[in-house]
PDB file of C-alpha atoms in Angstrom:
ATOM      1  CA  MET A   1       0.000   0.000   0.000  1.00 52.00           C
ATOM      2  CA  CYS A   2       1.280   3.445  -0.880  1.00 64.00           C
ATOM      3  CA  LEU A   3       0.379   6.347   1.318  1.00 76.00           C
ATOM      4  CA  GLY A   4       0.581   9.991   0.315  1.00 85.00           C
ATOM      5  CA  ILE A   5       0.757  12.528   3.126  1.00 89.00           C
ATOM      6  CA  PRO A   6      -0.453  16.093   2.451  1.00 92.00           C
ATOM      7  CA  GLY A   7       2.108  18.843   2.886  1.00 93.00           C
ATOM      8  CA  GLN A   8       2.185  22.517   1.978  1.00 97.00           C
ATOM      9  CA  ILE A   9       5.158  23.859   0.015  1.00 98.00           C
ATOM     10  CA  VAL A  10       6.642  26.702   2.060  1.00 98.00           C
ATOM     11  CA  GLU A  11      10.082  27.302   0.529  1.00 98.00           C
ATOM     12  CA  ILE A  12      12.153  26.455  -2.533  1.00 98.00           C
ATOM     13  CA  THR A  13      15.422  25.123  -1.110  1.00 98.00           C
ATOM     14  CA  ASP A  14      17.350  24.204  -4.270  1.00 98.00           C
ATOM     15  CA  ALA A  15      15.842  25.280  -7.588  1.00 97.00           C
ATOM     16  CA  ASP A  16      18.509  23.480  -9.642  1.00 97.00           C
ATOM     17  CA  ARG A  17      17.608  20.144  -8.025  1.00 98.00           C
ATOM     18  CA  GLN A  18      13.875  21.051  -7.835  1.00 98.00           C
ATOM     19  CA  MET A  19      13.849  20.660  -4.048  1.00 98.00           C
ATOM     20  CA  ALA A  20      11.521  22.411  -1.632  1.00 98.00           C
ATOM     21  CA  MET A  21      10.567  22.505   2.023  1.00 96.00           C
ATOM     22  CA  ALA A  22       7.089  21.180   2.806  1.00 95.00           C
ATOM     23  CA  ASP A  23       5.187  21.662   6.048  1.00 93.00           C
ATOM     24  CA  VAL A  24       3.560  18.371   7.029  1.00 88.00           C
ATOM     25  CA  SER A  25       1.341  18.949  10.066  1.00 84.00           C
ATOM     26  CA  GLY A  26       3.888  21.317  11.592  1.00 88.00           C
ATOM     27  CA  VAL A  27       6.939  19.230  10.672  1.00 88.00           C
ATOM     28  CA  ARG A  28       9.130  20.499   7.841  1.00 92.00           C
ATOM     29  CA  ARG A  29      10.561  18.045   5.344  1.00 91.00           C
ATOM     30  CA  GLU A  30      12.564  18.566   2.198  1.00 95.00           C
ATOM     31  CA  VAL A  31      10.860  17.052  -0.845  1.00 96.00           C
ATOM     32  CA  SER A  32      11.521  16.734  -4.539  1.00 98.00           C
ATOM     33  CA  LEU A  33       9.166  18.728  -6.753  1.00 98.00           C
ATOM     34  CA  THR A  34      10.325  16.942  -9.908  1.00 97.00           C
ATOM     35  CA  PRO A  35       7.085  14.925 -10.396  1.00 97.00           C
ATOM     36  CA  VAL A  36       4.869  18.051 -10.163  1.00 97.00           C
ATOM     37  CA  ALA A  37       7.137  20.765 -11.605  1.00 96.00           C
ATOM     38  CA  THR A  38       5.369  21.842 -14.777  1.00 94.00           C
ATOM     39  CA  GLY A  39       6.299  25.521 -14.635  1.00 94.00           C
ATOM     40  CA  PRO A  40       8.239  27.911 -12.411  1.00 96.00           C
ATOM     41  CA  LEU A  41       8.853  26.346  -9.003  1.00 97.00           C
ATOM     42  CA  GLU A  42       7.699  29.552  -7.316  1.00 96.00           C
ATOM     43  CA  ASP A  43       4.201  28.764  -8.620  1.00 97.00           C
ATOM     44  CA  LEU A  44       4.146  25.842  -6.175  1.00 98.00           C
ATOM     45  CA  LEU A  45       4.764  27.997  -3.086  1.00 98.00           C
ATOM     46  CA  GLY A  46       1.718  27.728  -0.825  1.00 98.00           C
ATOM     47  CA  GLN A  47       0.332  24.784  -2.789  1.00 98.00           C
ATOM     48  CA  TRP A  48      -0.663  21.503  -1.150  1.00 98.00           C
ATOM     49  CA  VAL A  49       0.913  18.309  -2.468  1.00 97.00           C
ATOM     50  CA  LEU A  50       0.688  14.615  -1.671  1.00 94.00           C
ATOM     51  CA  ILE A  51       4.121  13.452  -0.523  1.00 93.00           C
ATOM     52  CA  HIS A  52       5.351   9.876  -0.815  1.00 91.00           C
ATOM     53  CA  VAL A  53       8.913   8.803   0.043  1.00 90.00           C
ATOM     54  CA  GLY A  54      10.247  12.334  -0.312  1.00 92.00           C
ATOM     55  CA  PHE A  55       8.542  13.190  -3.606  1.00 96.00           C
ATOM     56  CA  ALA A  56       5.631  15.540  -4.199  1.00 97.00           C
ATOM     57  CA  MET A  57       3.496  13.166  -6.276  1.00 96.00           C
ATOM     58  CA  ALA A  58       0.434  15.352  -6.972  1.00 96.00           C
ATOM     59  CA  VAL A  59      -0.817  18.873  -6.375  1.00 97.00           C
ATOM     60  CA  ILE A  60      -4.093  18.859  -4.412  1.00 96.00           C
ATOM     61  CA  ASP A  61      -6.429  21.566  -3.163  1.00 96.00           C
ATOM     62  CA  ALA A  62      -6.708  22.659   0.477  1.00 96.00           C
ATOM     63  CA  ASP A  63     -10.031  20.852   0.978  1.00 96.00           C
ATOM     64  CA  GLU A  64      -8.602  17.542  -0.213  1.00 94.00           C
ATOM     65  CA  ALA A  65      -5.529  18.062   1.995  1.00 94.00           C
ATOM     66  CA  ALA A  66      -7.738  18.680   5.054  1.00 93.00           C
ATOM     67  CA  ALA A  67      -9.910  15.645   4.311  1.00 92.00           C
ATOM     68  CA  THR A  68      -6.857  13.427   3.826  1.00 88.00           C
ATOM     69  CA  LEU A  69      -5.252  14.628   7.057  1.00 86.00           C
ATOM     70  CA  GLU A  70      -8.516  13.943   8.914  1.00 86.00           C
ATOM     71  CA  ALA A  71      -8.724  10.449   7.405  1.00 87.00           C
ATOM     72  CA  LEU A  72      -5.128   9.758   8.462  1.00 83.00           C
ATOM     73  CA  ARG A  73      -5.940  10.883  11.995  1.00 82.00           C
ATOM     74  CA  GLY A  74      -8.918   8.510  11.930  1.00 82.00           C
ATOM     75  CA  LEU A  75      -6.712   5.646  10.756  1.00 81.00           C
ATOM     76  CA  GLY A  76      -4.367   6.307  13.657  1.00 80.00           C
ATOM     77  CA  GLU A  77      -7.271   6.222  16.103  1.00 72.00           C
ATOM     78  CA  ALA A  78      -8.630   3.051  14.485  1.00 69.00           C
ATOM     79  CA  GLN A  79      -5.207   1.398  14.784  1.00 71.00           C
ATOM     80  CA  GLU A  80      -5.034   2.316  18.477  1.00 74.00           C
ATOM     81  CA  THR A  81      -8.510   0.824  19.015  1.00 72.00           C
ATOM     82  CA  LEU A  82      -7.568  -2.391  17.191  1.00 66.00           C
ATOM     83  CA  GLU A  83      -4.403  -2.717  19.249  1.00 76.00           C
ATOM     84  CA  ALA A  84      -6.362  -2.194  22.482  1.00 75.00           C
ATOM     85  CA  MET A  85      -8.888  -4.827  21.404  1.00 69.00           C
ATOM     86  CA  ALA A  86      -6.123  -7.298  20.579  1.00 78.00           C
ATOM     87  CA  GLU A  87      -4.464  -6.644  23.928  1.00 80.00           C
ATOM     88  CA  GLY A  88      -7.774  -7.226  25.696  1.00 78.00           C
ATOM     89  CA  GLN A  89      -8.286 -10.488  23.786  1.00 76.00           C
ATOM     90  CA  ARG A  90      -4.804 -11.683  24.712  1.00 79.00           C
ATOM     91  CA  ALA A  91      -5.537 -10.882  28.379  1.00 80.00           C
ATOM     92  CA  LEU A  92      -8.809 -12.848  28.219  1.00 78.00           C
ATOM     93  CA  GLU A  93      -7.091 -15.828  26.615  1.00 80.00           C
ATOM     94  CA  GLY A  94      -4.441 -15.757  29.337  1.00 75.00           C
ATOM     95  CA  VAL A  95      -7.122 -15.797  32.062  1.00 60.00           C
ATOM     96  CA  GLN A  96      -9.007 -18.791  30.609  1.00 50.00           C
TER      97      GLN A  96
END
């Protein structure tokens, strides 16, 4: 499964290498803009992108970024719930 994380492009760090700084939920990461660079890199400043393994794979709008971030938060909560359920099941099996 491939997972793209939304990030907002906040700075061009190396135009020659098409690298930029993206803000991902308050954490800044350097990403390659090569897959989405169709014009001047400055046009991407402030844009939201889906980031996968250090590459901006697609430009998305702010609404899609917000919805994706919310879904990812939900997945994290779901994973915590599943882990708690599994732990509870293991405890029950140990009691029997």
